[in-house]
């Protein structure tokens, strides 16, 4: 027993140094040299300024202004946001797209809150898109557009979702619809080995491509 | 949808294919043979024994082995607790986090020392990089190594030819760490960084979004921790939402690598087992029983999630698969993972005792959410934790041998050793402690005011599911959660302001974690000690064969009977009610 205490006490120090300091720090060094872009968060820069990460969703809505030009606030004092028609919209987020404070929505399968949230998301989506996609109904809203992602910063939307939004982007930005569809395809990330995972359209990369198309 | 089935089938085939080569290698490590890494790491291994002042050649009987295991784990518990309590003075603490409440530290320390990694803490909002590295990453390594050590000790007891020795704890632990966990973890971490998982000591990378808003990208030494969190079936995330966070699991490539890492070692250990007892078919029989249950779980969860939830249907959402969209229940799931990979991950993470998640389990459909619960209810023997899964499974094997022996009217024997009253008593205690702990703690949690504070979905079957899941997960050292259940309120501004632990849940959880890890360990070692001394008798024509399909079926039956049916009344009140109703509440 005493022997175990001595062995263990030394083990605590040794393994903490080995696996807790040397391993992660040395590995950080290696990662920074071999894969610097990925290790630092796959940042995207435009005109020399970091505009985000290709792995992290952004909020493409903007505050709604009242008559005096001040941001309108809801009952809780949060600014009311509405989709920026010039951009493809990310999936709804329970965290307000914060990459540094993540949590799940935890809305259960039989929850009234879940129903109301999904309903509200459908209404918002239709309000933005129906003008540009006549005949769009609740039944045609893609599931990813009406539900919240796991991380709150899911960088992707489904191809079906992107194709609907493409009609709006083409109209608002005055880009031929064919071209918008091409850009969607260029910014779709496929399955690993063609088998694992699902394809997704990277919203930030796509919006940057749309921006450079019009500038 | 066919694509989804293809993903699941390919993955299971791949796991089966990797079982032999890795299992063979691990058998070499634990038989103290020269392995291909010996020239590289042999010197470090020898030096380690000298520094630890441990004699790797000292033979230990079961009591001595158990004592080493417990003293070792106890000191690491204290070390981790101290680290978590002293965050204010840490180096590598760019966000300047303080320690938070003591009961949260107690729960987190217990959670990591027991290879559970239950998250009442929110990684990126409460823990310094130093805590993540020197505290959690270290535990990811050593708690996994301890699990494997206990397993090989038990195997030696079963394979032993008389005598008391179960091997040497220090040798097993050091070799497991250096030859198995460290190299695999470095490889996996490299793959993850290549795929996009971050690895840096920088924290606050600011970005100006296209809308001109400020965005703070939380980074950290993530890949080095995530690789071992998956390989060691630990599961504790660097971020609060675990592997749903793109910086922790970036794309379909990293998702594949992480998913494979979760199940790789537990599956391969069945081959190691067959090798070490000298009867390879025995290893495959156990693999077969595990795989059978695993496949059934995967077959249930995918269609369940593809169907969507009553809440979504009530809102008018069309959840069928259409061109360009997976359809299905995407609440709490990421587009890049979709339905199939999320469901497969949920199954894999709960049958192994990993507990990491890439989607929000609480948002699963009633039936879909019942699958992870059945995974937990089967006492984590379907592959299970590294080491812990198989040593618990071996207790179930002994019970199956006993029951089978009674059925055919023979003295029960396993691998030529008579299984007698003492072994059966110990194995039964080992198999029954966990269910007992779960039912008692869940009852306490739902029947008391203090317990109910933790519930997110108040006054509903979902709230009961949350509570049941919390204690199933902690007692099985899993760590996944119906994450609405809380000992800690999120979201909080950085710096722990406003964060508070809910003492009842933290303390009850800690006790559950520790007892449900170490009581079965001691019982498993006691069984091993008792088997080690027995002489091997030659099997006769009347011996119950333990490598036949019939035995596999019997074994699965015992697991379902003892493990799952114990919980049937409880499951009825939560997930089963939810899967048969379309009512909302």
PDB file of N, CA and C in Angstrom, chain A residues 3-4 7-10 18 20 23 27-28 32 38-39 43 50-51 55 57-58 84 87 91 99-100 102-103 105-107 109-110 139 148-151 154 158-160 163 191-192 195-198, chain B residues 3 7 52-53 58 68 72 124 133 138 141 170 178 185 189 193-194 199-200 208-211 215-216 224 227 240-241 246 252 311 318 323-324 330-336 363-364 483-484 583-585:
ATOM      1  N   UNK A   3       3.911   1.400  -0.807  1.00  0.00           N
ATOM      2  CA  UNK A   3       4.642   1.334  -2.053  1.00  0.00           C
ATOM      3  C   UNK A   3       3.792   1.902  -3.208  1.00  0.00           C
ATOM      4  N   UNK A   4       2.514   1.514  -3.210  1.00  0.00           N
ATOM      5  CA  UNK A   4       1.608   2.029  -4.242  1.00  0.00           C
ATOM      6  C   UNK A   4       1.494   3.548  -4.174  1.00  0.00           C
ATOM      7  N   UNK A   7       4.693   5.023  -5.720  1.00  0.00           N
ATOM      8  CA  UNK A   7       4.635   4.846  -7.177  1.00  0.00           C
ATOM      9  C   UNK A   7       3.620   5.799  -7.801  1.00  0.00           C
ATOM     10  N   UNK A   8       2.434   5.859  -7.186  1.00  0.00           N
ATOM     11  CA  UNK A   8       1.347   6.658  -7.765  1.00  0.00           C
ATOM     12  C   UNK A   8       1.645   8.139  -7.714  1.00  0.00           C
ATOM     13  N   UNK A   9       2.216   8.581  -6.598  1.00  0.00           N
ATOM     14  CA  UNK A   9       2.529  10.001  -6.470  1.00  0.00           C
ATOM     15  C   UNK A   9       3.504  10.421  -7.562  1.00  0.00           C
ATOM     16  N   UNK A  10       4.512   9.578  -7.795  1.00  0.00           N
ATOM     17  CA  UNK A  10       5.467   9.908  -8.864  1.00  0.00           C
ATOM     18  C   UNK A  10       4.757   9.858 -10.223  1.00  0.00           C
ATOM     19  N   UNK A  18       4.213  14.473 -18.947  1.00  0.00           N
ATOM     20  CA  UNK A  18       4.343  13.794 -20.238  1.00  0.00           C
ATOM     21  C   UNK A  18       3.109  13.985 -21.123  1.00  0.00           C
ATOM     22  N   UNK A  20       0.256  15.765 -20.261  1.00  0.00           N
ATOM     23  CA  UNK A  20      -0.487  17.000 -20.063  1.00  0.00           C
ATOM     24  C   UNK A  20       0.248  18.226 -20.569  1.00  0.00           C
ATOM     25  N   UNK A  23       3.143  16.348 -24.439  1.00  0.00           N
ATOM     26  CA  UNK A  23       2.357  15.854 -25.591  1.00  0.00           C
ATOM     27  C   UNK A  23       1.549  16.967 -26.272  1.00  0.00           C
ATOM     28  N   UNK A  27       2.813  18.701 -29.751  1.00  0.00           N
ATOM     29  CA  UNK A  27       1.916  18.473 -30.876  1.00  0.00           C
ATOM     30  C   UNK A  27       1.425  19.794 -31.462  1.00  0.00           C
ATOM     31  N   UNK A  28       1.210  20.779 -30.593  1.00  0.00           N
ATOM     32  CA  UNK A  28       0.822  22.102 -31.088  1.00  0.00           C
ATOM     33  C   UNK A  28       1.898  22.644 -32.020  1.00  0.00           C
ATOM     34  N   UNK A  32       1.259  23.400 -35.909  1.00  0.00           N
ATOM     35  CA  UNK A  32       1.431  24.771 -36.392  1.00  0.00           C
ATOM     36  C   UNK A  32       2.359  24.826 -37.595  1.00  0.00           C
ATOM     37  N   UNK A  38      -5.247  25.059 -40.905  1.00  0.00           N
ATOM     38  CA  UNK A  38      -6.265  24.326 -40.161  1.00  0.00           C
ATOM     39  C   UNK A  38      -6.101  24.514 -38.658  1.00  0.00           C
ATOM     40  N   UNK A  39      -4.838  24.435 -38.183  1.00  0.00           N
ATOM     41  CA  UNK A  39      -4.602  24.494 -36.743  1.00  0.00           C
ATOM     42  C   UNK A  39      -5.087  25.810 -36.157  1.00  0.00           C
ATOM     43  N   UNK A  43      -9.196  30.128 -41.095  1.00  0.00           N
ATOM     44  CA  UNK A  43      -9.732  31.482 -41.258  1.00  0.00           C
ATOM     45  C   UNK A  43      -9.807  31.884 -42.726  1.00  0.00           C
ATOM     46  N   UNK A  50      -9.558  39.398 -41.566  1.00  0.00           N
ATOM     47  CA  UNK A  50     -10.229  38.136 -41.284  1.00  0.00           C
ATOM     48  C   UNK A  50     -11.738  38.374 -41.229  1.00  0.00           C
ATOM     49  N   UNK A  51     -12.467  37.650 -42.090  1.00  0.00           N
ATOM     50  CA  UNK A  51     -13.921  37.831 -42.094  1.00  0.00           C
ATOM     51  C   UNK A  51     -14.644  36.665 -41.439  1.00  0.00           C
ATOM     52  N   UNK A  55     -15.257  27.123 -41.268  1.00  0.00           N
ATOM     53  CA  UNK A  55     -15.923  26.064 -40.508  1.00  0.00           C
ATOM     54  C   UNK A  55     -17.061  26.580 -39.642  1.00  0.00           C
ATOM     55  N   UNK A  57     -20.423  29.081 -38.976  1.00  0.00           N
ATOM     56  CA  UNK A  57     -21.496  29.868 -39.593  1.00  0.00           C
ATOM     57  C   UNK A  57     -21.477  31.305 -39.087  1.00  0.00           C
ATOM     58  N   UNK A  58     -22.033  32.205 -39.900  1.00  0.00           N
ATOM     59  CA  UNK A  58     -22.220  33.587 -39.461  1.00  0.00           C
ATOM     60  C   UNK A  58     -23.683  33.950 -39.597  1.00  0.00           C
ATOM     61  N   UNK A  84     -30.749  39.527 -44.405  1.00  0.00           N
ATOM     62  CA  UNK A  84     -30.184  40.439 -45.380  1.00  0.00           C
ATOM     63  C   UNK A  84     -30.422  39.813 -46.749  1.00  0.00           C
ATOM     64  N   UNK A  87     -27.735  38.120 -49.127  1.00  0.00           N
ATOM     65  CA  UNK A  87     -26.917  36.965 -48.780  1.00  0.00           C
ATOM     66  C   UNK A  87     -27.733  35.686 -48.574  1.00  0.00           C
ATOM     67  N   UNK A  91     -28.385  28.316 -41.308  1.00  0.00           N
ATOM     68  CA  UNK A  91     -29.474  27.657 -40.581  1.00  0.00           C
ATOM     69  C   UNK A  91     -29.809  28.447 -39.315  1.00  0.00           C
ATOM     70  N   UNK A  99     -19.607  31.379 -31.665  1.00  0.00           N
ATOM     71  CA  UNK A  99     -18.709  30.224 -31.659  1.00  0.00           C
ATOM     72  C   UNK A  99     -17.981  30.050 -30.332  1.00  0.00           C
ATOM     73  N   UNK A 100     -18.059  31.030 -29.436  1.00  0.00           N
ATOM     74  CA  UNK A 100     -17.316  30.887 -28.186  1.00  0.00           C
ATOM     75  C   UNK A 100     -18.204  30.524 -26.992  1.00  0.00           C
ATOM     76  N   UNK A 102     -21.096  27.673 -26.805  1.00  0.00           N
ATOM     77  CA  UNK A 102     -21.942  26.746 -27.546  1.00  0.00           C
ATOM     78  C   UNK A 102     -22.853  25.970 -26.607  1.00  0.00           C
ATOM     79  N   UNK A 103     -24.056  25.720 -27.057  1.00  0.00           N
ATOM     80  CA  UNK A 103     -24.956  24.829 -26.313  1.00  0.00           C
ATOM     81  C   UNK A 103     -26.047  24.326 -27.256  1.00  0.00           C
ATOM     82  N   UNK A 105     -29.985  23.182 -28.349  1.00  0.00           N
ATOM     83  CA  UNK A 105     -31.320  23.708 -28.081  1.00  0.00           C
ATOM     84  C   UNK A 105     -32.062  22.778 -27.124  1.00  0.00           C
ATOM     85  N   UNK A 106     -31.744  21.466 -27.195  1.00  0.00           N
ATOM     86  CA  UNK A 106     -32.383  20.461 -26.346  1.00  0.00           C
ATOM     87  C   UNK A 106     -33.903  20.459 -26.454  1.00  0.00           C
ATOM     88  N   UNK A 107     -34.416  20.840 -27.614  1.00  0.00           N
ATOM     89  CA  UNK A 107     -35.859  20.759 -27.813  1.00  0.00           C
ATOM     90  C   UNK A 107     -36.245  19.307 -28.081  1.00  0.00           C
ATOM     91  N   UNK A 109     -38.634  15.748 -28.736  1.00  0.00           N
ATOM     92  CA  UNK A 109     -39.468  15.348 -29.874  1.00  0.00           C
ATOM     93  C   UNK A 109     -40.950  15.694 -29.709  1.00  0.00           C
ATOM     94  N   UNK A 110     -41.420  15.752 -28.456  1.00  0.00           N
ATOM     95  CA  UNK A 110     -42.840  16.028 -28.228  1.00  0.00           C
ATOM     96  C   UNK A 110     -43.037  17.382 -27.577  1.00  0.00           C
ATOM     97  N   UNK A 139     -44.738  22.984 -46.785  1.00  0.00           N
ATOM     98  CA  UNK A 139     -44.362  21.592 -47.046  1.00  0.00           C
ATOM     99  C   UNK A 139     -43.095  21.489 -47.894  1.00  0.00           C
ATOM    100  N   UNK A 148     -32.838  23.918 -35.749  1.00  0.00           N
ATOM    101  CA  UNK A 148     -31.576  24.473 -35.285  1.00  0.00           C
ATOM    102  C   UNK A 148     -30.509  23.393 -35.315  1.00  0.00           C
ATOM    103  N   UNK A 149     -29.299  23.802 -35.651  1.00  0.00           N
ATOM    104  CA  UNK A 149     -28.220  22.830 -35.766  1.00  0.00           C
ATOM    105  C   UNK A 149     -27.753  22.401 -34.384  1.00  0.00           C
ATOM    106  N   UNK A 150     -26.813  21.453 -34.320  1.00  0.00           N
ATOM    107  CA  UNK A 150     -26.271  21.015 -33.037  1.00  0.00           C
ATOM    108  C   UNK A 150     -25.396  22.084 -32.419  1.00  0.00           C
ATOM    109  N   UNK A 151     -24.462  22.598 -33.202  1.00  0.00           N
ATOM    110  CA  UNK A 151     -23.459  23.516 -32.657  1.00  0.00           C
ATOM    111  C   UNK A 151     -23.974  24.951 -32.567  1.00  0.00           C
ATOM    112  N   UNK A 154     -23.429  25.718 -37.459  1.00  0.00           N
ATOM    113  CA  UNK A 154     -23.312  24.821 -38.609  1.00  0.00           C
ATOM    114  C   UNK A 154     -23.007  25.652 -39.851  1.00  0.00           C
ATOM    115  N   UNK A 158     -28.350  22.679 -46.719  1.00  0.00           N
ATOM    116  CA  UNK A 158     -28.522  21.603 -47.692  1.00  0.00           C
ATOM    117  C   UNK A 158     -28.592  22.193 -49.097  1.00  0.00           C
ATOM    118  N   UNK A 159     -28.358  21.331 -50.084  1.00  0.00           N
ATOM    119  CA  UNK A 159     -28.414  21.797 -51.474  1.00  0.00           C
ATOM    120  C   UNK A 159     -29.827  22.276 -51.827  1.00  0.00           C
ATOM    121  N   UNK A 160     -30.831  21.579 -51.316  1.00  0.00           N
ATOM    122  CA  UNK A 160     -32.212  21.971 -51.598  1.00  0.00           C
ATOM    123  C   UNK A 160     -32.488  23.386 -51.077  1.00  0.00           C
ATOM    124  N   UNK A 163     -30.762  25.958 -53.277  1.00  0.00           N
ATOM    125  CA  UNK A 163     -31.408  26.164 -54.576  1.00  0.00           C
ATOM    126  C   UNK A 163     -32.616  27.093 -54.466  1.00  0.00           C
ATOM    127  N   UNK A 191     -19.212  14.200 -49.751  1.00  0.00           N
ATOM    128  CA  UNK A 191     -18.987  13.151 -48.764  1.00  0.00           C
ATOM    129  C   UNK A 191     -17.534  12.713 -48.772  1.00  0.00           C
ATOM    130  N   UNK A 192     -17.051  12.174 -47.630  1.00  0.00           N
ATOM    131  CA  UNK A 192     -15.722  11.598 -47.566  1.00  0.00           C
ATOM    132  C   UNK A 192     -15.731  10.261 -48.307  1.00  0.00           C
ATOM    133  N   UNK A 195     -18.795   8.306 -49.655  1.00  0.00           N
ATOM    134  CA  UNK A 195     -19.687   7.429 -48.881  1.00  0.00           C
ATOM    135  C   UNK A 195     -20.159   8.082 -47.590  1.00  0.00           C
ATOM    136  N   UNK A 196     -19.201   8.603 -46.795  1.00  0.00           N
ATOM    137  CA  UNK A 196     -19.537   9.000 -45.430  1.00  0.00           C
ATOM    138  C   UNK A 196     -19.950  10.468 -45.324  1.00  0.00           C
ATOM    139  N   UNK A 197     -20.967  10.747 -44.519  1.00  0.00           N
ATOM    140  CA  UNK A 197     -21.429  12.107 -44.302  1.00  0.00           C
ATOM    141  C   UNK A 197     -22.409  12.534 -45.387  1.00  0.00           C
ATOM    142  N   UNK A 198     -22.770  13.808 -45.378  1.00  0.00           N
ATOM    143  CA  UNK A 198     -23.725  14.334 -46.349  1.00  0.00           C
ATOM    144  C   UNK A 198     -23.147  15.588 -46.985  1.00  0.00           C
TER     145      UNK A 198
ATOM    146  N   UNK B   3     -28.246   5.520 -49.410  1.00  0.00           N
ATOM    147  CA  UNK B   3     -26.914   6.041 -49.124  1.00  0.00           C
ATOM    148  C   UNK B   3     -26.589   5.916 -47.633  1.00  0.00           C
ATOM    149  N   UNK B   7     -23.520   3.771 -45.760  1.00  0.00           N
ATOM    150  CA  UNK B   7     -22.542   4.315 -44.809  1.00  0.00           C
ATOM    151  C   UNK B   7     -22.415   3.422 -43.594  1.00  0.00           C
ATOM    152  N   UNK B  52       9.429   5.746 -11.578  1.00  0.00           N
ATOM    153  CA  UNK B  52       8.267   5.430 -10.731  1.00  0.00           C
ATOM    154  C   UNK B  52       8.670   4.587  -9.525  1.00  0.00           C
ATOM    155  N   UNK B  53       9.877   4.050  -9.554  1.00  0.00           N
ATOM    156  CA  UNK B  53      10.371   3.123  -8.529  1.00  0.00           C
ATOM    157  C   UNK B  53       9.437   1.914  -8.437  1.00  0.00           C
ATOM    158  N   UNK B  58       7.424  -7.682 -10.647  1.00  0.00           N
ATOM    159  CA  UNK B  58       6.779  -8.168  -9.426  1.00  0.00           C
ATOM    160  C   UNK B  58       5.408  -8.734  -9.772  1.00  0.00           C
ATOM    161  N   UNK B  68      -3.277  -1.389  -6.179  1.00  0.00           N
ATOM    162  CA  UNK B  68      -2.531  -0.465  -7.039  1.00  0.00           C
ATOM    163  C   UNK B  68      -3.494   0.364  -7.891  1.00  0.00           C
ATOM    164  N   UNK B  72      -3.680   4.396  -7.320  1.00  0.00           N
ATOM    165  CA  UNK B  72      -3.299   5.168  -8.508  1.00  0.00           C
ATOM    166  C   UNK B  72      -4.432   6.118  -8.914  1.00  0.00           C
ATOM    167  N   UNK B 124     -15.483  25.480 -23.216  1.00  0.00           N
ATOM    168  CA  UNK B 124     -14.912  26.748 -23.671  1.00  0.00           C
ATOM    169  C   UNK B 124     -15.306  27.927 -22.801  1.00  0.00           C
ATOM    170  N   UNK B 133      -5.453  20.539 -20.730  1.00  0.00           N
ATOM    171  CA  UNK B 133      -4.281  19.731 -21.098  1.00  0.00           C
ATOM    172  C   UNK B 133      -3.796  18.893 -19.912  1.00  0.00           C
ATOM    173  N   UNK B 138      -4.688  14.365 -19.575  1.00  0.00           N
ATOM    174  CA  UNK B 138      -3.946  13.348 -18.817  1.00  0.00           C
ATOM    175  C   UNK B 138      -4.899  12.233 -18.369  1.00  0.00           C
ATOM    176  N   UNK B 141      -5.890   9.782 -20.983  1.00  0.00           N
ATOM    177  CA  UNK B 141      -4.889   8.721 -21.152  1.00  0.00           C
ATOM    178  C   UNK B 141      -4.946   7.705 -20.016  1.00  0.00           C
ATOM    179  N   UNK B 170       1.734  -1.893 -12.933  1.00  0.00           N
ATOM    180  CA  UNK B 170       2.557  -0.797 -13.467  1.00  0.00           C
ATOM    181  C   UNK B 170       3.015  -1.100 -14.876  1.00  0.00           C
ATOM    182  N   UNK B 178       2.123   3.744 -23.474  1.00  0.00           N
ATOM    183  CA  UNK B 178       3.186   4.081 -24.428  1.00  0.00           C
ATOM    184  C   UNK B 178       3.013   3.395 -25.770  1.00  0.00           C
ATOM    185  N   UNK B 185      -2.978   7.886 -30.702  1.00  0.00           N
ATOM    186  CA  UNK B 185      -3.513   9.207 -30.480  1.00  0.00           C
ATOM    187  C   UNK B 185      -2.773  10.268 -31.295  1.00  0.00           C
ATOM    188  N   UNK B 189      -4.654  12.482 -34.029  1.00  0.00           N
ATOM    189  CA  UNK B 189      -4.618  13.938 -33.866  1.00  0.00           C
ATOM    190  C   UNK B 189      -4.113  14.603 -35.143  1.00  0.00           C
ATOM    191  N   UNK B 193      -6.163  17.373 -37.367  1.00  0.00           N
ATOM    192  CA  UNK B 193      -5.713  18.725 -37.710  1.00  0.00           C
ATOM    193  C   UNK B 193      -5.716  18.900 -39.222  1.00  0.00           C
ATOM    194  N   UNK B 194      -5.268  17.871 -39.931  1.00  0.00           N
ATOM    195  CA  UNK B 194      -5.278  17.951 -41.389  1.00  0.00           C
ATOM    196  C   UNK B 194      -6.691  18.239 -41.889  1.00  0.00           C
ATOM    197  N   UNK B 199      -5.657  23.445 -33.314  1.00  0.00           N
ATOM    198  CA  UNK B 199      -4.611  23.086 -32.368  1.00  0.00           C
ATOM    199  C   UNK B 199      -3.698  24.291 -32.216  1.00  0.00           C
ATOM    200  N   UNK B 200      -3.939  25.087 -31.205  1.00  0.00           N
ATOM    201  CA  UNK B 200      -3.157  26.299 -31.013  1.00  0.00           C
ATOM    202  C   UNK B 200      -3.265  26.731 -29.562  1.00  0.00           C
ATOM    203  N   UNK B 208     -14.345  40.165 -38.417  1.00  0.00           N
ATOM    204  CA  UNK B 208     -15.455  41.059 -38.757  1.00  0.00           C
ATOM    205  C   UNK B 208     -16.288  40.319 -39.795  1.00  0.00           C
ATOM    206  N   UNK B 209     -17.526  40.003 -39.458  1.00  0.00           N
ATOM    207  CA  UNK B 209     -18.337  39.220 -40.390  1.00  0.00           C
ATOM    208  C   UNK B 209     -18.741  40.072 -41.585  1.00  0.00           C
ATOM    209  N   UNK B 210     -19.333  39.425 -42.589  1.00  0.00           N
ATOM    210  CA  UNK B 210     -19.756  40.160 -43.786  1.00  0.00           C
ATOM    211  C   UNK B 210     -20.790  41.223 -43.455  1.00  0.00           C
ATOM    212  N   UNK B 211     -21.525  41.012 -42.360  1.00  0.00           N
ATOM    213  CA  UNK B 211     -22.513  42.007 -41.936  1.00  0.00           C
ATOM    214  C   UNK B 211     -21.882  43.061 -41.036  1.00  0.00           C
ATOM    215  N   UNK B 215     -17.048  38.749 -34.415  1.00  0.00           N
ATOM    216  CA  UNK B 215     -17.200  37.336 -34.098  1.00  0.00           C
ATOM    217  C   UNK B 215     -15.924  36.882 -33.411  1.00  0.00           C
ATOM    218  N   UNK B 216     -16.065  36.182 -32.292  1.00  0.00           N
ATOM    219  CA  UNK B 216     -14.887  35.669 -31.601  1.00  0.00           C
ATOM    220  C   UNK B 216     -14.793  34.174 -31.842  1.00  0.00           C
ATOM    221  N   UNK B 224      -5.275  17.528 -29.996  1.00  0.00           N
ATOM    222  CA  UNK B 224      -4.503  16.617 -29.149  1.00  0.00           C
ATOM    223  C   UNK B 224      -5.394  16.009 -28.078  1.00  0.00           C
ATOM    224  N   UNK B 227      -8.353  13.514 -29.991  1.00  0.00           N
ATOM    225  CA  UNK B 227      -7.907  12.204 -30.467  1.00  0.00           C
ATOM    226  C   UNK B 227      -7.951  11.193 -29.325  1.00  0.00           C
ATOM    227  N   UNK B 240     -18.440  22.809 -25.302  1.00  0.00           N
ATOM    228  CA  UNK B 240     -19.653  22.352 -24.625  1.00  0.00           C
ATOM    229  C   UNK B 240     -20.472  21.406 -25.492  1.00  0.00           C
ATOM    230  N   UNK B 241     -20.593  21.717 -26.783  1.00  0.00           N
ATOM    231  CA  UNK B 241     -21.398  20.848 -27.639  1.00  0.00           C
ATOM    232  C   UNK B 241     -20.571  19.711 -28.243  1.00  0.00           C
ATOM    233  N   UNK B 246     -17.768  22.473 -35.103  1.00  0.00           N
ATOM    234  CA  UNK B 246     -16.877  22.244 -36.251  1.00  0.00           C
ATOM    235  C   UNK B 246     -15.385  22.337 -35.910  1.00  0.00           C
ATOM    236  N   UNK B 252     -16.855  15.622 -42.985  1.00  0.00           N
ATOM    237  CA  UNK B 252     -17.167  14.196 -43.016  1.00  0.00           C
ATOM    238  C   UNK B 252     -15.912  13.339 -42.860  1.00  0.00           C
ATOM    239  N   UNK B 311     -43.417  16.929 -33.007  1.00  0.00           N
ATOM    240  CA  UNK B 311     -43.414  18.393 -32.917  1.00  0.00           C
ATOM    241  C   UNK B 311     -43.186  19.010 -34.294  1.00  0.00           C
ATOM    242  N   UNK B 318     -42.262  19.110 -43.572  1.00  0.00           N
ATOM    243  CA  UNK B 318     -42.248  17.867 -44.344  1.00  0.00           C
ATOM    244  C   UNK B 318     -40.884  17.207 -44.121  1.00  0.00           C
ATOM    245  N   UNK B 323     -34.825  15.478 -53.033  1.00  0.00           N
ATOM    246  CA  UNK B 323     -33.584  15.741 -53.753  1.00  0.00           C
ATOM    247  C   UNK B 323     -32.867  16.942 -53.132  1.00  0.00           C
ATOM    248  N   UNK B 324     -31.608  16.755 -52.727  1.00  0.00           N
ATOM    249  CA  UNK B 324     -30.835  17.854 -52.178  1.00  0.00           C
ATOM    250  C   UNK B 324     -31.001  18.065 -50.693  1.00  0.00           C
ATOM    251  N   UNK B 330     -33.699  16.958 -38.183  1.00  0.00           N
ATOM    252  CA  UNK B 330     -32.425  17.667 -38.192  1.00  0.00           C
ATOM    253  C   UNK B 330     -32.267  18.620 -37.004  1.00  0.00           C
ATOM    254  N   UNK B 331     -33.197  18.603 -36.065  1.00  0.00           N
ATOM    255  CA  UNK B 331     -33.032  19.447 -34.875  1.00  0.00           C
ATOM    256  C   UNK B 331     -31.825  18.921 -34.083  1.00  0.00           C
ATOM    257  N   UNK B 332     -30.867  19.812 -33.838  1.00  0.00           N
ATOM    258  CA  UNK B 332     -29.680  19.406 -33.080  1.00  0.00           C
ATOM    259  C   UNK B 332     -28.680  18.593 -33.878  1.00  0.00           C
ATOM    260  N   UNK B 333     -28.873  18.503 -35.198  1.00  0.00           N
ATOM    261  CA  UNK B 333     -27.914  17.769 -36.025  1.00  0.00           C
ATOM    262  C   UNK B 333     -27.290  18.727 -37.033  1.00  0.00           C
ATOM    263  N   UNK B 334     -26.079  18.386 -37.473  1.00  0.00           N
ATOM    264  CA  UNK B 334     -25.349  19.212 -38.419  1.00  0.00           C
ATOM    265  C   UNK B 334     -25.554  18.683 -39.838  1.00  0.00           C
ATOM    266  N   UNK B 335     -25.606  19.605 -40.800  1.00  0.00           N
ATOM    267  CA  UNK B 335     -25.841  19.192 -42.182  1.00  0.00           C
ATOM    268  C   UNK B 335     -24.767  18.210 -42.655  1.00  0.00           C
ATOM    269  N   UNK B 336     -23.493  18.489 -42.322  1.00  0.00           N
ATOM    270  CA  UNK B 336     -22.416  17.633 -42.842  1.00  0.00           C
ATOM    271  C   UNK B 336     -22.500  16.208 -42.304  1.00  0.00           C
ATOM    272  N   UNK B 363     -32.746  15.939 -28.478  1.00  0.00           N
ATOM    273  CA  UNK B 363     -33.669  16.296 -29.547  1.00  0.00           C
ATOM    274  C   UNK B 363     -33.999  15.123 -30.456  1.00  0.00           C
ATOM    275  N   UNK B 364     -33.508  13.924 -30.122  1.00  0.00           N
ATOM    276  CA  UNK B 364     -33.834  12.755 -30.933  1.00  0.00           C
ATOM    277  C   UNK B 364     -35.313  12.423 -30.797  1.00  0.00           C
ATOM    278  N   UNK B 483     -28.871  16.658 -22.877  1.00  0.00           N
ATOM    279  CA  UNK B 483     -28.082  17.739 -22.301  1.00  0.00           C
ATOM    280  C   UNK B 483     -28.887  18.877 -21.693  1.00  0.00           C
ATOM    281  N   UNK B 484     -30.204  18.815 -21.763  1.00  0.00           N
ATOM    282  CA  UNK B 484     -30.976  19.828 -21.067  1.00  0.00           C
ATOM    283  C   UNK B 484     -30.781  19.681 -19.562  1.00  0.00           C
ATOM    284  N   UNK B 583     -48.786  13.230 -29.131  1.00  0.00           N
ATOM    285  CA  UNK B 583     -49.187  14.397 -28.340  1.00  0.00           C
ATOM    286  C   UNK B 583     -47.976  15.262 -28.013  1.00  0.00           C
ATOM    287  N   UNK B 584     -48.219  16.535 -27.876  1.00  0.00           N
ATOM    288  CA  UNK B 584     -47.142  17.430 -27.460  1.00  0.00           C
ATOM    289  C   UNK B 584     -47.407  17.878 -26.025  1.00  0.00           C
ATOM    290  N   UNK B 585     -46.347  18.079 -25.282  1.00  0.00           N
ATOM    291  CA  UNK B 585     -46.520  18.625 -23.931  1.00  0.00           C
ATOM    292  C   UNK B 585     -45.320  19.457 -23.533  1.00  0.00           C
TER     293      UNK B 585
END
